[in-house]
CSV table of C-alpha atoms in Angstrom, one decimal:
chain,number,residue,atom,x,y,z
T,1413,UNK,CA,184.4,211.4,246.0
T,1414,UNK,CA,184.1,215.1,245.3
T,1415,UNK,CA,181.7,215.7,242.3
T,1416,UNK,CA,184.2,217.9,240.4
T,1417,UNK,CA,186.9,215.3,240.7
T,1418,UNK,CA,184.5,212.6,239.6
T,1419,UNK,CA,183.6,214.5,236.5
T,1420,UNK,CA,187.3,215.3,235.6
T,1421,UNK,CA,188.4,211.7,236.0
T,1422,UNK,CA,185.4,210.3,234.0
T,1423,UNK,CA,185.8,212.9,231.2
T,1424,UNK,CA,189.6,212.6,230.8
T,1425,UNK,CA,189.4,208.8,230.7
T,1426,UNK,CA,186.4,208.7,228.4
T,1427,UNK,CA,187.7,211.3,225.9
T,1428,UNK,CA,191.1,209.7,225.7
T,1429,UNK,CA,189.5,206.4,224.8
T,1430,UNK,CA,187.0,208.2,222.6
T,1431,UNK,CA,189.6,210.1,220.6
T,1432,UNK,CA,191.7,207.0,220.0
T,1433,UNK,CA,188.8,204.8,218.8
T,1434,UNK,CA,186.6,207.5,217.2
T,1435,UNK,CA,183.8,206.9,219.6
T,1436,UNK,CA,183.9,210.4,221.0
T,1437,UNK,CA,183.8,209.7,224.8
T,1438,UNK,CA,180.1,210.4,225.2
T,1439,UNK,CA,179.2,206.7,224.9
T,1440,UNK,CA,181.2,206.2,228.2
T,1441,UNK,CA,180.5,209.6,229.9
T,1442,UNK,CA,176.7,209.4,229.8
T,1443,UNK,CA,176.1,205.9,231.2
T,1444,UNK,CA,178.8,206.4,233.9
T,1445,UNK,CA,177.3,209.7,235.0
T,1446,UNK,CA,173.8,208.1,234.9
T,1447,UNK,CA,175.2,205.5,237.3
T,1448,UNK,CA,177.2,207.6,239.7
T,1449,UNK,CA,176.5,211.4,239.5
T,1450,UNK,CA,172.9,211.6,240.5
T,1451,UNK,CA,172.3,214.6,238.2
T,1452,UNK,CA,169.2,215.1,236.1
T,1453,UNK,CA,169.1,213.5,232.6
T,1454,UNK,CA,169.1,216.8,230.7
T,1455,UNK,CA,172.1,218.0,232.7
T,1456,UNK,CA,174.0,214.8,232.0
T,1457,UNK,CA,173.2,215.1,228.3
T,1458,UNK,CA,174.5,218.7,228.3
T,1459,UNK,CA,177.7,217.9,230.2
T,1460,UNK,CA,178.3,214.9,227.9
T,1461,UNK,CA,177.7,216.9,224.7
T,1462,UNK,CA,179.9,219.8,225.9
T,1463,UNK,CA,182.8,217.5,226.8
T,1464,UNK,CA,182.6,215.5,223.5
T,1465,UNK,CA,182.3,218.8,221.5
T,1466,UNK,CA,185.5,220.2,223.0
T,1467,UNK,CA,187.3,216.9,222.5
T,1468,UNK,CA,186.3,216.8,218.9
T,1469,UNK,CA,187.8,220.2,218.3
T,1470,UNK,CA,191.1,219.2,219.8
T,1471,UNK,CA,191.1,215.8,218.1
T,1472,UNK,CA,190.1,217.1,214.6
T,1473,UNK,CA,192.9,219.7,214.8
T,1474,UNK,CA,195.5,217.1,215.6
T,1475,UNK,CA,194.1,214.6,213.2
T,1476,UNK,CA,194.5,217.1,210.3
T,1477,UNK,CA,198.2,216.7,210.6
T,1478,UNK,CA,198.1,212.9,210.5
T,1479,UNK,CA,199.5,210.8,207.7
T,1480,UNK,CA,196.2,209.2,206.9
T,1481,UNK,CA,194.1,209.6,203.7
T,1482,UNK,CA,191.5,212.3,204.4
T,1483,UNK,CA,189.1,213.6,201.8
T,1484,UNK,CA,187.8,216.8,203.2
T,1485,UNK,CA,184.9,216.9,200.7
T,1486,UNK,CA,183.7,213.6,202.2
T,1487,UNK,CA,184.0,215.0,205.7
T,1488,UNK,CA,182.1,218.1,204.5
T,1489,UNK,CA,179.1,216.1,203.3
T,1490,UNK,CA,179.2,213.9,206.4
T,1491,UNK,CA,179.3,217.0,208.6
T,1492,UNK,CA,176.5,218.8,206.7
T,1493,UNK,CA,174.3,215.8,207.3
T,1494,UNK,CA,175.4,215.7,211.0
T,1495,UNK,CA,174.3,219.4,211.4
T,1496,UNK,CA,170.9,218.6,210.1
T,1497,UNK,CA,170.7,215.4,212.1
T,1498,UNK,CA,171.9,217.1,215.3
T,1499,UNK,CA,169.0,219.6,215.1
T,1500,UNK,CA,166.5,216.8,214.4
T,1501,UNK,CA,167.9,214.6,217.2
T,1502,UNK,CA,167.6,217.4,219.8
T,1503,UNK,CA,164.0,218.1,218.7
T,1504,UNK,CA,163.1,214.4,219.2
T,1505,UNK,CA,164.7,214.4,222.7
T,1506,UNK,CA,162.9,217.6,223.8
T,1507,UNK,CA,159.6,216.3,222.3
T,1508,UNK,CA,159.8,213.0,224.1
T,1509,UNK,CA,160.8,214.7,227.3
T,1510,UNK,CA,157.6,216.8,227.2
T,1511,UNK,CA,155.5,213.8,226.0
T,1512,UNK,CA,156.7,211.2,228.5
T,1513,UNK,CA,157.1,213.6,231.5
T,1514,UNK,CA,159.5,211.2,233.2
T,1515,UNK,CA,163.3,211.3,233.1
T,1516,UNK,CA,163.4,207.6,234.0
T,1517,UNK,CA,161.2,206.4,231.1
T,1518,UNK,CA,163.1,208.7,228.6
T,1519,UNK,CA,166.4,207.4,229.9
T,1520,UNK,CA,165.2,203.8,229.6
T,1521,UNK,CA,164.2,204.5,225.9
T,1522,UNK,CA,167.6,205.9,225.3
T,1523,UNK,CA,169.3,202.9,227.0
T,1524,UNK,CA,167.3,200.4,224.9
T,1525,UNK,CA,168.2,202.1,221.6
T,1526,UNK,CA,171.9,202.4,222.7
T,1527,UNK,CA,172.1,198.7,223.5
T,1528,UNK,CA,170.5,197.7,220.2
T,1529,UNK,CA,172.7,200.1,218.3
T,1530,UNK,CA,175.9,198.9,220.0
T,1531,UNK,CA,175.1,195.2,219.3
T,1532,UNK,CA,174.5,196.0,215.7
T,1533,UNK,CA,177.8,198.1,215.6
T,1534,UNK,CA,179.7,195.1,217.0
T,1535,UNK,CA,178.2,192.8,214.3
T,1536,UNK,CA,178.8,195.1,211.4
T,1537,UNK,CA,182.3,196.4,212.2
T,1538,UNK,CA,183.6,194.9,209.0
T,1539,UNK,CA,183.9,196.0,205.4
T,1540,UNK,CA,180.9,195.2,203.1
T,1541,UNK,CA,183.1,195.4,200.0
T,1542,UNK,CA,180.5,197.8,198.3
T,1543,UNK,CA,181.8,200.3,195.8
T,1544,UNK,CA,180.1,203.5,194.7
T,1545,UNK,CA,180.7,206.3,192.2
T,1546,UNK,CA,181.9,209.6,193.7
T,1547,UNK,CA,178.4,211.2,193.2
T,1548,UNK,CA,176.6,208.3,195.0
T,1549,UNK,CA,179.3,208.3,197.7
T,1550,UNK,CA,178.8,212.0,198.5
T,1551,UNK,CA,175.0,211.5,198.7
T,1552,UNK,CA,175.6,208.5,201.1
T,1553,UNK,CA,178.0,210.6,203.2
T,1554,UNK,CA,175.2,213.3,203.5
T,1555,UNK,CA,172.5,210.7,204.4
T,1556,UNK,CA,174.8,208.9,206.8
T,1557,UNK,CA,175.5,212.2,208.5
T,1558,UNK,CA,171.8,212.9,209.0
T,1559,UNK,CA,171.2,209.5,210.4
T,1560,UNK,CA,174.2,209.5,212.7
T,1561,UNK,CA,173.7,213.1,213.8
T,1562,UNK,CA,170.0,212.4,214.7
T,1563,UNK,CA,170.8,209.2,216.7
T,1564,UNK,CA,173.9,210.5,218.5
T,1565,UNK,CA,172.3,213.8,219.6
T,1566,UNK,CA,169.1,212.1,220.7
T,1567,UNK,CA,171.0,209.6,222.7
T,1568,UNK,CA,173.4,212.1,224.1
T,1569,UNK,CA,176.4,209.9,223.5
T,1570,UNK,CA,178.2,211.5,220.6
T,1571,UNK,CA,177.3,208.4,218.5
T,1572,UNK,CA,180.9,207.3,217.9
T,1573,UNK,CA,180.6,203.5,218.0
T,1574,UNK,CA,177.7,203.7,215.5
T,1575,UNK,CA,179.7,206.2,213.4
T,1576,UNK,CA,182.8,204.0,213.2
T,1577,UNK,CA,180.8,200.8,212.4
T,1578,UNK,CA,178.8,202.5,209.7
T,1579,UNK,CA,181.9,204.1,208.1
T,1580,UNK,CA,183.8,200.8,208.1
T,1581,UNK,CA,180.9,198.8,206.8
T,1582,UNK,CA,179.5,201.1,204.0
T,1583,UNK,CA,182.7,202.9,202.9
T,1584,UNK,CA,185.2,200.2,203.6
T,1585,UNK,CA,187.4,202.4,205.8
T,1586,UNK,CA,190.2,201.3,208.0
T,1587,UNK,CA,189.6,201.7,211.8
T,1588,UNK,CA,191.8,204.8,212.1
T,1589,UNK,CA,190.3,206.6,209.1
T,1590,UNK,CA,186.8,205.8,210.3
T,1591,UNK,CA,187.8,207.3,213.7
T,1592,UNK,CA,188.9,210.6,212.2
T,1593,UNK,CA,185.7,211.0,210.1
T,1594,UNK,CA,183.6,210.0,213.1
T,1595,UNK,CA,185.2,212.7,215.3
T,1596,UNK,CA,184.6,215.3,212.7
T,1597,UNK,CA,180.9,214.4,212.4
T,1598,UNK,CA,180.5,214.4,216.2
T,1599,UNK,CA,181.8,218.0,216.2
T,1600,UNK,CA,178.9,219.2,214.1
T,1601,UNK,CA,176.1,217.1,215.6
T,1602,UNK,CA,177.1,218.2,219.2
T,1603,UNK,CA,177.5,221.8,218.0
T,1604,UNK,CA,173.8,221.9,217.0
T,1605,UNK,CA,172.7,220.4,220.3
T,1606,UNK,CA,174.7,222.9,222.3
T,1607,UNK,CA,173.5,225.9,220.3
T,1608,UNK,CA,169.9,224.8,220.9
T,1609,UNK,CA,170.5,224.6,224.7
T,1610,UNK,CA,172.5,227.8,225.1
T,1611,UNK,CA,169.5,230.1,225.0
T,1612,UNK,CA,168.0,228.3,228.0
T,1613,UNK,CA,171.1,227.6,230.0
T,1614,UNK,CA,169.9,229.5,233.1
T,1615,UNK,CA,166.6,227.6,233.1
T,1616,UNK,CA,168.3,224.1,233.0
T,1617,UNK,CA,169.5,222.2,236.1
T,1618,UNK,CA,173.1,222.7,235.1
T,1619,UNK,CA,176.0,223.7,237.5
T,1620,UNK,CA,177.8,226.3,235.5
T,1621,UNK,CA,180.8,226.1,237.9
T,1622,UNK,CA,181.5,222.6,236.6
T,1623,UNK,CA,181.9,223.8,233.0
T,1624,UNK,CA,185.5,225.1,233.3
T,1625,UNK,CA,186.6,221.8,234.8
T,1626,UNK,CA,184.8,219.9,232.1
T,1627,UNK,CA,186.5,222.1,229.5
T,1628,UNK,CA,190.0,221.4,230.8
T,1629,UNK,CA,189.3,217.6,231.2
T,1630,UNK,CA,187.8,217.4,227.7
T,1631,UNK,CA,190.9,219.2,226.1
T,1632,UNK,CA,193.3,216.9,228.0
T,1633,UNK,CA,191.4,213.8,227.0
T,1634,UNK,CA,191.2,214.8,223.4
T,1635,UNK,CA,194.9,215.7,223.3
T,1636,UNK,CA,196.0,212.5,225.0
T,1637,UNK,CA,193.7,210.3,222.8
T,1638,UNK,CA,194.8,211.8,219.5
T,1639,UNK,CA,198.5,211.7,220.5
T,1640,UNK,CA,198.2,208.0,221.4
T,1641,UNK,CA,196.2,207.3,218.2
T,1642,UNK,CA,199.3,208.4,216.2
T,1643,UNK,CA,201.4,205.7,217.7
T,1644,UNK,CA,199.1,202.7,217.5
T,1645,UNK,CA,197.9,200.4,214.6
T,1646,UNK,CA,194.5,199.9,213.0
T,1647,UNK,CA,194.3,196.6,214.7
T,1648,UNK,CA,194.8,198.1,218.1
T,1649,UNK,CA,192.1,200.7,217.5
T,1650,UNK,CA,189.6,198.1,216.4
T,1651,UNK,CA,190.3,195.9,219.4
T,1652,UNK,CA,190.0,198.8,221.8
T,1653,UNK,CA,186.8,199.8,220.0
T,1654,UNK,CA,185.2,196.4,220.5
T,1655,UNK,CA,186.3,196.1,224.2
T,1656,UNK,CA,184.8,199.5,225.0
T,1657,UNK,CA,181.6,198.7,223.1
T,1658,UNK,CA,181.1,195.5,225.1
T,1659,UNK,CA,181.8,197.4,228.4
T,1660,UNK,CA,179.3,200.1,227.5
T,1661,UNK,CA,176.6,197.5,226.6
T,1662,UNK,CA,177.1,196.0,230.1
T,1663,UNK,CA,177.0,199.4,231.8
T,1664,UNK,CA,173.8,200.4,230.0
T,1665,UNK,CA,172.2,197.1,230.8
T,1666,UNK,CA,173.0,197.7,234.5
T,1667,UNK,CA,171.5,201.2,234.3
T,1668,UNK,CA,168.4,199.9,232.6
T,1669,UNK,CA,167.8,197.3,235.3
T,1670,UNK,CA,168.3,200.0,238.0
T,1671,UNK,CA,165.7,202.3,236.3
T,1672,UNK,CA,163.2,199.4,236.0
T,1673,UNK,CA,163.5,198.8,239.7
T,1674,UNK,CA,162.6,202.4,240.4
T,1675,UNK,CA,159.4,202.3,238.2
């Protein structure tokens, strides 16, 4: 299959699912590209972050018109934390890339952390029943943003499944509200990653001709996903979320075994 067509199909599908469930698409894009594209890890991380960033813009714009309770101050604190975490996560990625001097080993580290995180996300996709004062809640949103931004940017997956599980568990959100907050935080964490890479674009193994196609596919996926999200229930979103998480755990496990066979 033509590489451009492969990227378009993967990104439209992933971002559609990601926008519905709040997972962001990157959690599907990265392992699928790892398995089928043959591109270097840093290029895959960039393409995934770019696609998820564009999707988050489209989805956040459409979500702002939804009939779901949104506290923009809470999103602001979460997003501020995501900005800080996004910068820190990118620093960790580049530091380990230099330290390990092997894409395969770094990718294996990412895969192990993704699998552990997704298993925990599956277990804790339920409300804790905890209650906090507004002041404590804002601090928790900020700290949650730092944690989620760091993890998602380092892993190159947008972090959506972990975002959704954490928001449901700590803040007792419904699945659709958690999805909206998750997409907003993804926007800021991926923004920091892209800004840090922009200055060295010409030095990276990135095919710039692919970017317009990724842009179009990301917009289409974000639009389709947020449109479908308006028409489905909280229960549907939660079921879809769990199905995709299980699929991604399996795909990451396959990629991990493939890398181990190369070492």
